[in-house]
Coordinates of C-alpha atoms in Angstrom, one line a residue:
X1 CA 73.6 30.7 -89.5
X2 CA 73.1 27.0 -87.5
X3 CA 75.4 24.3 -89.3
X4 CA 72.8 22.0 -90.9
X5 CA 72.1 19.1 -89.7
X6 CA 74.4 16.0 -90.7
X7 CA 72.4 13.4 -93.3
X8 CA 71.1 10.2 -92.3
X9 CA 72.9 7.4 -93.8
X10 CA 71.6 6.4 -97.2
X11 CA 71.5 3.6 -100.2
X12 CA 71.4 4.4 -104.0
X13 CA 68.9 2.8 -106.3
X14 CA 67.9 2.7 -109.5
X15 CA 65.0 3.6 -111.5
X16 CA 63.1 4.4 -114.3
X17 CA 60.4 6.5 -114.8
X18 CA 56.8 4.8 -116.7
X19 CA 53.5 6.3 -117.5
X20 CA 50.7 4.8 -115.4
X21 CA 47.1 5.6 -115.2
X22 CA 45.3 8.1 -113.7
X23 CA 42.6 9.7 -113.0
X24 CA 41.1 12.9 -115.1
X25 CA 42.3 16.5 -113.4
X26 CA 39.7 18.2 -111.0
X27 CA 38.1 20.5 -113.5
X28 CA 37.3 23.9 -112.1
X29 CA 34.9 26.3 -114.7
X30 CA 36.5 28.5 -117.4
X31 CA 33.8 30.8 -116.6
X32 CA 35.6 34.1 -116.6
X33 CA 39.2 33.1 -117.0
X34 CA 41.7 35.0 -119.0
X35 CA 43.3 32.7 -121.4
X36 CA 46.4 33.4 -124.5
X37 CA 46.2 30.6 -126.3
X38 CA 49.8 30.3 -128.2
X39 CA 50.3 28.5 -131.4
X40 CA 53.7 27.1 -131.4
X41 CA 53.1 24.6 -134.7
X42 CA 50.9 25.7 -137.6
X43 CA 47.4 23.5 -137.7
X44 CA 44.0 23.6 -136.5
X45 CA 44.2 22.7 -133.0
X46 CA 45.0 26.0 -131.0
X47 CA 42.1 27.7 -133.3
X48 CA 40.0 24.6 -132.0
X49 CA 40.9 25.3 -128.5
X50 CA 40.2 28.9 -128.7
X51 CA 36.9 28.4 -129.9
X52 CA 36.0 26.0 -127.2
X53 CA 37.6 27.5 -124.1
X54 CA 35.5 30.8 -125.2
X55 CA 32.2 28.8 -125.5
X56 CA 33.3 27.7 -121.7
X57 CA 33.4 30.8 -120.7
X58 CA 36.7 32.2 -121.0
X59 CA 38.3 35.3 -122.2
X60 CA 40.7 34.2 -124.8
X61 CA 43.6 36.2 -126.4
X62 CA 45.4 34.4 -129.5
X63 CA 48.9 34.5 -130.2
X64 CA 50.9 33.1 -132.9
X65 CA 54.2 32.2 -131.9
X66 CA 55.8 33.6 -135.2
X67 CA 55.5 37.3 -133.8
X68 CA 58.1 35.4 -130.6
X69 CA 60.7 34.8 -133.3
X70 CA 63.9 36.0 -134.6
X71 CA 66.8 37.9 -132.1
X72 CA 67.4 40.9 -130.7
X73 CA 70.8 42.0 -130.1
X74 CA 71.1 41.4 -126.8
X75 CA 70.4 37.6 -127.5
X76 CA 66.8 37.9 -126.4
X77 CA 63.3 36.4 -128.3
X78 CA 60.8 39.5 -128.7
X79 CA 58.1 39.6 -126.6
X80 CA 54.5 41.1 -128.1
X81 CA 52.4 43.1 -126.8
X82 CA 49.9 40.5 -125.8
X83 CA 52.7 38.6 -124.0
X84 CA 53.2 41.8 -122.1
X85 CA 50.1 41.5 -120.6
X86 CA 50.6 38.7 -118.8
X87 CA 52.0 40.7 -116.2
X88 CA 49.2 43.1 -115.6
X89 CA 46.7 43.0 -113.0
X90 CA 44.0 42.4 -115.8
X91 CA 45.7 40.3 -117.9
X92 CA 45.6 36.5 -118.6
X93 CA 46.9 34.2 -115.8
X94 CA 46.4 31.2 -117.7
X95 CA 48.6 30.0 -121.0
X96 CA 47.6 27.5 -123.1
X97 CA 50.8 26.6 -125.3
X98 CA 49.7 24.0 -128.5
X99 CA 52.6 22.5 -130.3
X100 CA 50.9 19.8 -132.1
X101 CA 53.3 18.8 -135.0
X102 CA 51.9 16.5 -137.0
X103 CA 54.0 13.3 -138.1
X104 CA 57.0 14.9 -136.9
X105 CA 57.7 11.4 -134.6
X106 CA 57.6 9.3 -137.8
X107 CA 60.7 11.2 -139.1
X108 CA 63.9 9.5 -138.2
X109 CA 66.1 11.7 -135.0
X110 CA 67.9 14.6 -136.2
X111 CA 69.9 17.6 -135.6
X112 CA 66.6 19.5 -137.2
X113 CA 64.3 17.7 -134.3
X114 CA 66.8 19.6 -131.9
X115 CA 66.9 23.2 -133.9
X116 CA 63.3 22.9 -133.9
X117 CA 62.9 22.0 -130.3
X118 CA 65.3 24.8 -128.9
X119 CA 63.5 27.5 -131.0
X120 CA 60.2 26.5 -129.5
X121 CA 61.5 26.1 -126.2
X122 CA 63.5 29.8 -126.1
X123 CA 59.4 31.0 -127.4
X124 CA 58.1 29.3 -124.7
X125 CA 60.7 30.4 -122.1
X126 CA 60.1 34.4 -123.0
X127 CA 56.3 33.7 -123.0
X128 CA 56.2 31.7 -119.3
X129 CA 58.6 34.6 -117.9
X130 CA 56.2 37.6 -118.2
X131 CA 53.1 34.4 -117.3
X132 CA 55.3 33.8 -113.5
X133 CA 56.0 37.5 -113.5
X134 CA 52.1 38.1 -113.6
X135 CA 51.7 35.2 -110.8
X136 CA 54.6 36.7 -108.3
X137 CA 52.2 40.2 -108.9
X138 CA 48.4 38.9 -109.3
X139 CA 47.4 35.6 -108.0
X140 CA 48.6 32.3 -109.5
X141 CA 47.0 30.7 -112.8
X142 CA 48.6 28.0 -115.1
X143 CA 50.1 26.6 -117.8
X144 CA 48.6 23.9 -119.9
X145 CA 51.4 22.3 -122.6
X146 CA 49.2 20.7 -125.2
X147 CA 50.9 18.5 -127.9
X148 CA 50.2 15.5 -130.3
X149 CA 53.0 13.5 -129.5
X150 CA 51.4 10.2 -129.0
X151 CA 54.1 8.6 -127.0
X152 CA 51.8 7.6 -124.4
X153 CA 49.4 5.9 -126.3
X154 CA 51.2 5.0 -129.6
X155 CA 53.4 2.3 -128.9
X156 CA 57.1 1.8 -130.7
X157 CA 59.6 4.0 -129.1
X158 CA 60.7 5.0 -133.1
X159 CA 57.3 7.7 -133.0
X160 CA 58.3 8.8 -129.7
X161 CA 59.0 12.4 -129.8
X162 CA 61.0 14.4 -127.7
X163 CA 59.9 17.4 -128.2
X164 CA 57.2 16.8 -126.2
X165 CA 59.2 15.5 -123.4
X166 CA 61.0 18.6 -123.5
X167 CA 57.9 20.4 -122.6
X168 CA 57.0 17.7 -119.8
X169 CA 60.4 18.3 -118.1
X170 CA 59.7 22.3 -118.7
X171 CA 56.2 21.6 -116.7
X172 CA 57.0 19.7 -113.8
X173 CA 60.2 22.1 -112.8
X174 CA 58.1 25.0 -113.3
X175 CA 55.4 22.9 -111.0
X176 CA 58.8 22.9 -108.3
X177 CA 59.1 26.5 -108.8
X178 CA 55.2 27.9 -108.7
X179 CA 53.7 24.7 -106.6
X180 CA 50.2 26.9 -106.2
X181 CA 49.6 27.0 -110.1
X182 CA 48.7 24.2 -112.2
X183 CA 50.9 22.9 -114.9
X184 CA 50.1 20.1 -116.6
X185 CA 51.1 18.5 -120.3
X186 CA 48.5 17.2 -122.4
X187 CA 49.2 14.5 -125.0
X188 CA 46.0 14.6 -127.4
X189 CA 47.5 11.8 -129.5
X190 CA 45.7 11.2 -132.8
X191 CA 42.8 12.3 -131.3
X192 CA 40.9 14.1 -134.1
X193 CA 41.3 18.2 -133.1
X194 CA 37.8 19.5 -132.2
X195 CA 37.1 16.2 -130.7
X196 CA 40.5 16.6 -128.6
X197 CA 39.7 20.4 -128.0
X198 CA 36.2 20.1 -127.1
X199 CA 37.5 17.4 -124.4
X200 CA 39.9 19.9 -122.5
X201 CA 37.1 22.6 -122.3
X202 CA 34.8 20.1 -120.8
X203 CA 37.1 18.7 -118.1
X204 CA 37.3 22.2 -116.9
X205 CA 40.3 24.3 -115.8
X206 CA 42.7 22.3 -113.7
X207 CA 42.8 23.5 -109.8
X208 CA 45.8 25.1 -108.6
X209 CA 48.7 22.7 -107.4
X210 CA 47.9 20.0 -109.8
X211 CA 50.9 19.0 -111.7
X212 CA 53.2 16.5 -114.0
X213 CA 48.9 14.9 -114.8
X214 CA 48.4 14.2 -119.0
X215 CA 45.5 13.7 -121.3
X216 CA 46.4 11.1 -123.8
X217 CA 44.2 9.4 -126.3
X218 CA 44.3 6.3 -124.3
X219 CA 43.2 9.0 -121.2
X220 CA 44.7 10.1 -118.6
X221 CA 48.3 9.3 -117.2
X222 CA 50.9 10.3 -114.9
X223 CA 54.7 9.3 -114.1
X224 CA 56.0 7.4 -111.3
X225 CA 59.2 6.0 -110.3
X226 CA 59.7 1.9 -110.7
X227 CA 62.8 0.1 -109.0
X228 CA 65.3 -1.9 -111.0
X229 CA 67.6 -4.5 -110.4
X230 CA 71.0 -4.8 -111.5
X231 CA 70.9 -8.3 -111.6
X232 CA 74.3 -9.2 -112.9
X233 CA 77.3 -6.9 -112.2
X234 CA 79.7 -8.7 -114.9
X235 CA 79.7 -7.2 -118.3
X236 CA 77.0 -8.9 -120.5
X237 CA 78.8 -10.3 -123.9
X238 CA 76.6 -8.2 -126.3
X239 CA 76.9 -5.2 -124.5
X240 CA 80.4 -2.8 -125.2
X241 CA 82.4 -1.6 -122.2
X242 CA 82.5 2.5 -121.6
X243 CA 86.0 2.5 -123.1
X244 CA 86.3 -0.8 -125.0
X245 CA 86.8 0.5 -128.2
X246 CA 90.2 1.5 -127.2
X247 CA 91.6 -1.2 -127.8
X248 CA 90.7 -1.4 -131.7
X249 CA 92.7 0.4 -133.7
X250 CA 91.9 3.5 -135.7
X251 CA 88.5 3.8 -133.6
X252 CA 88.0 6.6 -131.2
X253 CA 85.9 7.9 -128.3
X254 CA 84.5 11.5 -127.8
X255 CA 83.7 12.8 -124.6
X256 CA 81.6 15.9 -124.2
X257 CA 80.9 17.8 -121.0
X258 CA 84.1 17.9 -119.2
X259 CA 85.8 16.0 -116.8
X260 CA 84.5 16.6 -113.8
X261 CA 81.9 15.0 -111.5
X262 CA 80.6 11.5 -113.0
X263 CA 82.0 11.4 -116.0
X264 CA 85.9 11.9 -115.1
X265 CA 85.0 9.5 -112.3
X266 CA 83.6 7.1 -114.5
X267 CA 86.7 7.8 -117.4
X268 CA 89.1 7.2 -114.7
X269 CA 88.1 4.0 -113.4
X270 CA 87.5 2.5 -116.7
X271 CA 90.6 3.1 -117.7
X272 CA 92.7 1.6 -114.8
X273 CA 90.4 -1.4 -115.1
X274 CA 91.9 -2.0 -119.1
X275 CA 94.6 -4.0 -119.9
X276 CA 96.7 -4.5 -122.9
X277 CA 97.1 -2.5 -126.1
X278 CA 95.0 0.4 -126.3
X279 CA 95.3 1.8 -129.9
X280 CA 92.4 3.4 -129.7
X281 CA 91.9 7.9 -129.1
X282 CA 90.2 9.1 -126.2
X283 CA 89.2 12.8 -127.2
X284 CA 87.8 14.9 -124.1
X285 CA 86.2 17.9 -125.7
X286 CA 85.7 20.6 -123.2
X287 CA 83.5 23.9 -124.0
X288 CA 84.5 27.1 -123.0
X289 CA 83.1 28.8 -120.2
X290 CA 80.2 30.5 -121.4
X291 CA 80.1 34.3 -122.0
X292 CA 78.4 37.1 -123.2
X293 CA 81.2 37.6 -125.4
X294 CA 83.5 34.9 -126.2
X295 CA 87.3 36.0 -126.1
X296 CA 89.1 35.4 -129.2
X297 CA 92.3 33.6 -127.5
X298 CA 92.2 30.2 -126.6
X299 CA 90.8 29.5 -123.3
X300 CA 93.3 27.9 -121.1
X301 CA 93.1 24.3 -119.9
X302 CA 91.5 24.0 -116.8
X303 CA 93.0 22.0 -113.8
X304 CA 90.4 19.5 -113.9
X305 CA 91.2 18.6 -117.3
X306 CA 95.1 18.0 -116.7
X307 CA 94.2 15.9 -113.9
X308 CA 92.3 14.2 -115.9
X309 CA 95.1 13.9 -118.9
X310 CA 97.2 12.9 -116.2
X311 CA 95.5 10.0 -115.0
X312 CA 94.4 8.6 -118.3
X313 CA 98.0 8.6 -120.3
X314 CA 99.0 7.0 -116.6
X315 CA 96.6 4.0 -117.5
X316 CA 98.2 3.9 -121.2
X317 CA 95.1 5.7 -123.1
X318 CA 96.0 8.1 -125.7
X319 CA 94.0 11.1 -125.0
X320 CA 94.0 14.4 -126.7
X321 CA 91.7 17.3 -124.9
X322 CA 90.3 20.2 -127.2
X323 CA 88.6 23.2 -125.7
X324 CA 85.3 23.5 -128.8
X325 CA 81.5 24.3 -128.7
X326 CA 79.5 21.6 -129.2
X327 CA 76.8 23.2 -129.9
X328 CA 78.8 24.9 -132.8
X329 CA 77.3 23.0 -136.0
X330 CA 80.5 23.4 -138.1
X331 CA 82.8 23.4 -135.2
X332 CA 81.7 20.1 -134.6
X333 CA 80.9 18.8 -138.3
X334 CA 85.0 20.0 -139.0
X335 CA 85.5 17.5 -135.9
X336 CA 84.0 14.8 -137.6
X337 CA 85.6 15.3 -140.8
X338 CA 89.3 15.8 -139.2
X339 CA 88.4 12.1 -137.4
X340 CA 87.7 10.8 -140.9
X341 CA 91.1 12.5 -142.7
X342 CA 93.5 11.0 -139.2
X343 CA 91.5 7.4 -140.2
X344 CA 89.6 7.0 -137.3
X345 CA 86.0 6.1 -136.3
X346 CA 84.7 7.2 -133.7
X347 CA 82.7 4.3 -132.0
X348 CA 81.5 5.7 -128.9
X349 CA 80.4 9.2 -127.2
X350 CA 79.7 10.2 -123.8
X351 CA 77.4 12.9 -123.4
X352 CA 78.0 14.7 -119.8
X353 CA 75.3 17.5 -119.5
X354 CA 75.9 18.8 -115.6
X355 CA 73.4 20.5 -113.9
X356 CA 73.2 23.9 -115.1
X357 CA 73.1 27.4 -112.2
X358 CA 69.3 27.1 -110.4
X359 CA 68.0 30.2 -110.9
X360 CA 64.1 30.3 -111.3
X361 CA 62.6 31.5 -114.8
X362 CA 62.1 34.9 -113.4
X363 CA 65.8 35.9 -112.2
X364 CA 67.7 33.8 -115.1
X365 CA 68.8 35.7 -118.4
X366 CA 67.5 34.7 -121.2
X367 CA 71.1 33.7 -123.3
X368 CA 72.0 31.8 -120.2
X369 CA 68.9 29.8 -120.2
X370 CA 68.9 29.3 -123.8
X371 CA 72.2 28.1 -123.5
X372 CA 71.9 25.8 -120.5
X373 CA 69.1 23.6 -122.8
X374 CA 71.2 24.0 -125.8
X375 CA 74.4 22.2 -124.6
X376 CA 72.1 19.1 -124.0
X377 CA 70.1 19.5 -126.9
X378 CA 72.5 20.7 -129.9
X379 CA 75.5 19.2 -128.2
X380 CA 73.4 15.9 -128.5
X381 CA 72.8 16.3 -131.9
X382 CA 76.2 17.5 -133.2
X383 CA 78.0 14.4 -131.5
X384 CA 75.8 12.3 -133.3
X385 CA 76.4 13.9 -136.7
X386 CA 80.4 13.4 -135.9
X387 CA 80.2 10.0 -134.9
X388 CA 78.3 9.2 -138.3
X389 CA 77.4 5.4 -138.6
X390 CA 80.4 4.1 -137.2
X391 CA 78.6 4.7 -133.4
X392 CA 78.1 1.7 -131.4
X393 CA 78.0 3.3 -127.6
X394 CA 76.5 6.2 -126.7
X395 CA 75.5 7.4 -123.4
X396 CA 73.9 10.5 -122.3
X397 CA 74.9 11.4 -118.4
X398 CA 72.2 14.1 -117.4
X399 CA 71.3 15.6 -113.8
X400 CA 69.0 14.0 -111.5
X401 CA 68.6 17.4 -109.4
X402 CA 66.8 18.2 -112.7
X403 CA 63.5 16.2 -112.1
X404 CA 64.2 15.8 -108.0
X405 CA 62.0 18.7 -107.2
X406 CA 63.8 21.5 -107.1
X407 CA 63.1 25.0 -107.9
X408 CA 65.2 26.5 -110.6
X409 CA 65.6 24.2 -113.2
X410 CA 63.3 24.5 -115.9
X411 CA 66.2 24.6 -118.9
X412 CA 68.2 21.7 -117.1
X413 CA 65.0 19.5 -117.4
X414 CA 63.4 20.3 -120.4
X415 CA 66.8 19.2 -121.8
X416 CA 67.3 16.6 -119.6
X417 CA 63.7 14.8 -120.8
X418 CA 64.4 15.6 -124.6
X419 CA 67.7 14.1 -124.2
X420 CA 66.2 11.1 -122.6
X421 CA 63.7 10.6 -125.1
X422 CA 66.1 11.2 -127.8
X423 CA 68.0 8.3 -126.7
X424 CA 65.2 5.9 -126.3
X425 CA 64.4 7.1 -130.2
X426 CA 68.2 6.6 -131.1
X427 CA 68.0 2.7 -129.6
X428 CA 65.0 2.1 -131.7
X429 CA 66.1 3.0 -135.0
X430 CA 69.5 2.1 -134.5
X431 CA 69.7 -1.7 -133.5
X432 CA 73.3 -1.3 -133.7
X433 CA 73.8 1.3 -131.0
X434 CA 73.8 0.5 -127.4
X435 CA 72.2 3.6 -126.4
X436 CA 71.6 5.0 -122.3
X437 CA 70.5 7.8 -120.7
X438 CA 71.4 8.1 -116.7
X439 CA 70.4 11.1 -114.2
X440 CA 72.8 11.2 -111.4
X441 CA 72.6 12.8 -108.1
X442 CA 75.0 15.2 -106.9
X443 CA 78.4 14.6 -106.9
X444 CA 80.3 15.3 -104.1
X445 CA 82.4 18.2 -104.7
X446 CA 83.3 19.7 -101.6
X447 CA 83.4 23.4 -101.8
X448 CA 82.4 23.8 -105.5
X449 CA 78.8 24.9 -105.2
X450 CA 77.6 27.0 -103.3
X451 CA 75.0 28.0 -104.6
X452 CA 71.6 28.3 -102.6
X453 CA 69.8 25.6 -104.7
X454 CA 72.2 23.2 -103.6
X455 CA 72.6 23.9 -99.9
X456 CA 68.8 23.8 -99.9
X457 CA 69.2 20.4 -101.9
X458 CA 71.8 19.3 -99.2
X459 CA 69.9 19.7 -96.1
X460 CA 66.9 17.7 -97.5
X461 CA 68.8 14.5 -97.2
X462 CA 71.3 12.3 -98.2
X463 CA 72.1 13.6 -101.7
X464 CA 75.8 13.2 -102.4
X465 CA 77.4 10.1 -103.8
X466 CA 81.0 9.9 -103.6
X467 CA 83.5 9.3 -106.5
X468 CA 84.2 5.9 -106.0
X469 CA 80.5 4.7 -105.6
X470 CA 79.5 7.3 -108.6
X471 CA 82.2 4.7 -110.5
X472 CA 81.0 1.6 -109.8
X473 CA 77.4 2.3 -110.5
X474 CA 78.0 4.0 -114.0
X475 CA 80.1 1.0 -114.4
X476 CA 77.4 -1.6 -114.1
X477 CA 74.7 0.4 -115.6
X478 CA 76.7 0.5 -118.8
X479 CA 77.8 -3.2 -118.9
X480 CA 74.2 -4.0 -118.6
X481 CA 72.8 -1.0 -121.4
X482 CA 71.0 -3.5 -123.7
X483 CA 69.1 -5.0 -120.7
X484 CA 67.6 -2.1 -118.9
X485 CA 65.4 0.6 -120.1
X486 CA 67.0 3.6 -122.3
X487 CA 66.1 6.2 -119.4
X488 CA 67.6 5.4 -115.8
X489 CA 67.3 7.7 -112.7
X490 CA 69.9 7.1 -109.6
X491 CA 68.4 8.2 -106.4
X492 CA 69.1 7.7 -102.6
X493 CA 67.0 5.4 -101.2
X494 CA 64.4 6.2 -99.1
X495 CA 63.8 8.7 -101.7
X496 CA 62.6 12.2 -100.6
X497 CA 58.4 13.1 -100.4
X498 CA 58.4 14.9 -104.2
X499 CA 59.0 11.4 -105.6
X500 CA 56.5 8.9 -106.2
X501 CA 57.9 5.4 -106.1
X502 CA 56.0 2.8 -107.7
X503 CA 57.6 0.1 -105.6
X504 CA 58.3 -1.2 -102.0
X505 CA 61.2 0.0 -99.8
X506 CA 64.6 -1.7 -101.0
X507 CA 67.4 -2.7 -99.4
X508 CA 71.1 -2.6 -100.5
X509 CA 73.3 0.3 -101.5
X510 CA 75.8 0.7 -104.5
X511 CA 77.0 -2.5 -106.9

């Protein structure tokens, strides 16, 4: 196989991602179409929907999610039998998905918004397999996501829900995965129900190919990429360091997600940059690797962790590392109580999701899925819950391959946009807590992924930013949280074609 060739030299920017206008989808006739229409959230809407996609014409199967429920023992969601039939030659090609949860954003966050979130999302996961089974066999179709979120239309970031981004994210990577089908999300707001229903028969059946495009109750939007400006690389006085709260005593910092890539690049640095006493607790909780069937012995510390050790007790931080899943409710609510009994607060947590394997919907178990959207989503949650009120920092380090147009990562971004929103929510009703979500690029690991995904990913252009440069930047994103927008994306600059850029071509490369 010819060696690829080498990557034109590149800049890193930042960015964030805002809802602009846009124009309404290019309706195509429901005449004829086969449609299950699945009701994720009890209420009127998916009955609504049914009734006017059949007076459009189509052929429409109801499903209520409640028969998806529940496990099997081998760790999969049921599947009826009219989900079954989304892989035969005469069965639907279109699903039309309604979560439509009513005052659910009004509720402060919680560990229950997550629970809820990953229940619907392993439904919907088992539903869309046998729907992209049936468009590998048949023909393509879509997927319409239709929720009541409001967050484009509502205003204050506390109603924002993230349960609905979850769904976006799930969308546009299944839109990288199945580019010939339409999948779109479809924000109705508090648009009255048979007035929002009666809307989305009348605009027609989206054509194929038509993707990341909503329907709010201001109309219709889509999601491009501004440019920001670090405009200040010293540390603004409001805004805490990534490991300042070392040096107060009895506080302490958790760390989920490892210590590799940009996190241990980030710890590292940070800590050589400190001076002083430091008699604050670094904890680096690691999760096991994950396993069908967990073994019941410790798992043994990986390398990357005593290197890690290593260079942080070098710098004069006291560090402990503790292999736990933090997705384990009471293994991590027994965290946050031992914290309290050893007299410490734990002021800060760094949330380091990864990447996840690209595998499309089709070829990926279900467990490993499920559990892929869960260490972002639950893990979240739970290192919330241990922090308790004492938090002032938190930051959430999630994958920019996620939303960079690549196939095979559906659970990486549907987790990757709750966690995003999440955040955004967290800043809002929390004045106290710096809170940041960041989507990296790929690291540069040589030799650690080989995976086809990312060789694809690596021959598409300069993708890689290197430790040092992965440092500084999630250095002066940090020191300057409280000024830039909760949800950041760094990308190399110019940025490839599956990214729309709402801004002119930059110079510069890393601060």
């Amino acid at each position: 196989m010819a060696e690829p060739a080498p990557a034109p030299t590149s800049h890193f920017r930042l960015f964030t991602p805002t809802a602009v206008p846009a124009g309404p989808w290019a309706g195509v006739p429901w005449t004829g179409v086969s449609v299950l229409v699945a009701e994720a959230a009890a209420g009127p809407l998916a009955g609504e929907l049914a009734r006017e996609l059949a007076l459009a014409g189509a052929r429409v199967q109801a499903l209520d999610v409640v028969e998806l429920t529940g496990r099997r023992t081998d760790g999969t969601a049921p599947v009826p039998r009219q989900a079954r039939s989304l892989t035969e030659a005469t069965g639907p090609r279109w699903l039309v998905w309604v979560s439509a949860r009513g005052g659910t954003g009004q509720a402060p966050l919680s560990s229950a918004d997550g629970a809820r979130t990953l229940a619907e999302l392993a439904c919907l996961r088992a539903l869309v397999k046998e729907l992209a089974e049936g468009w590998e066999r048949h023909g393509p179709g879509g997927l319409l996501l239709v929720t009541a979120a409001g967050g484009r239309s509502g205003g204050s970031r506390a109603r924002l829900d993230p349960a609905g981004a979850a769904l976006a994210g799930f969308a546009r990577a299944l839109g990288d995965e199945y580019p010939s089908v339409a999948t779109l999300l479809v924000d109705v707001g508090r648009v009255p129900h048979r007035s929002a229903a009666r809307r989305i028969a009348l605009m027609g059946r989206p054509s194929g190919g038509q993707h990341t495009l909503g329907l709010s109750a201001g109309g219709c939007w889509t999601t491009r990429l501004t440019a920001l400006l670090l405009t200040d690389r010293d540390q603004g006085p409001s805004t805490p360091g990534l490991l300042d709260a070392l040096r107060e005593p009895g506080a302490a910092i958790l760390v989920s997600g490892g210590t590799t890539g940009i996190v241990g690049d980030a710890l590292g640095a940070a800590a050589e940059r400190l001076s002083g006493p430091l008699p604050g607790k670094l904890m680096l909780l690691e999760r096991a690797p994950h396993v069908p069937e967990r073994r019941r012995h410790r798992p043994s510390r990986p390398p990357a962790a005593r290197s890690a050790l290593n260079r942080l007790r070098g710098t004069g931080v006291t560090v402990d590392h503790e292999v736990i899943d933090v997705c384990d409710v009471r293994a991590m609510r027994a965290l946050g109580e031992r914290l309290g009994l050893l007299g410490l607060t734990a002021r800060t947590v760094l949330h380091g999701t990864g990447s996840g394997h690209p595998f499309k919907l089709t070829e990926k178990p279900a467990e490993a899925w499920e559990d892929t959207a869960a260490a972002r989503i639950a893990g979240f949650h739970n290192l919330l819950d241990a922090a308790g009120d004492g938090l002032r920092l938190a930051v959430v380090h999630g994958s920019g391959s996620a939303s960079a147009g690549l196939p095979g990562r559906t659970d990486s971004a549907a987790g990757d946009e709750y966690l995003a929103t999440a955040v955004s929510r967290l800043r809002a009703e929390r004045r106290d807590v710096t809170a940041q979500c960041v989507a990296w690029p790929v690291r540069d690991h040589t030799g650690t992924d080989e995976l086809p995904c990312t060789q694809r990913l690596e021959s598409t252009g300069p993708w890689h930013l290197d430790p040092d440069t992965g440092a500084r930047w999630a250095t002066a994103i940090t020191a300057q949280a409280r000024t830039l927008p909760a949800h950041v994306v760094l990308l190399s600059v110019p940025l490839t074609d599956q990214a729309a850029v709402d801004c002119a071509p930059v110079e510069g490369g890393a601060p």
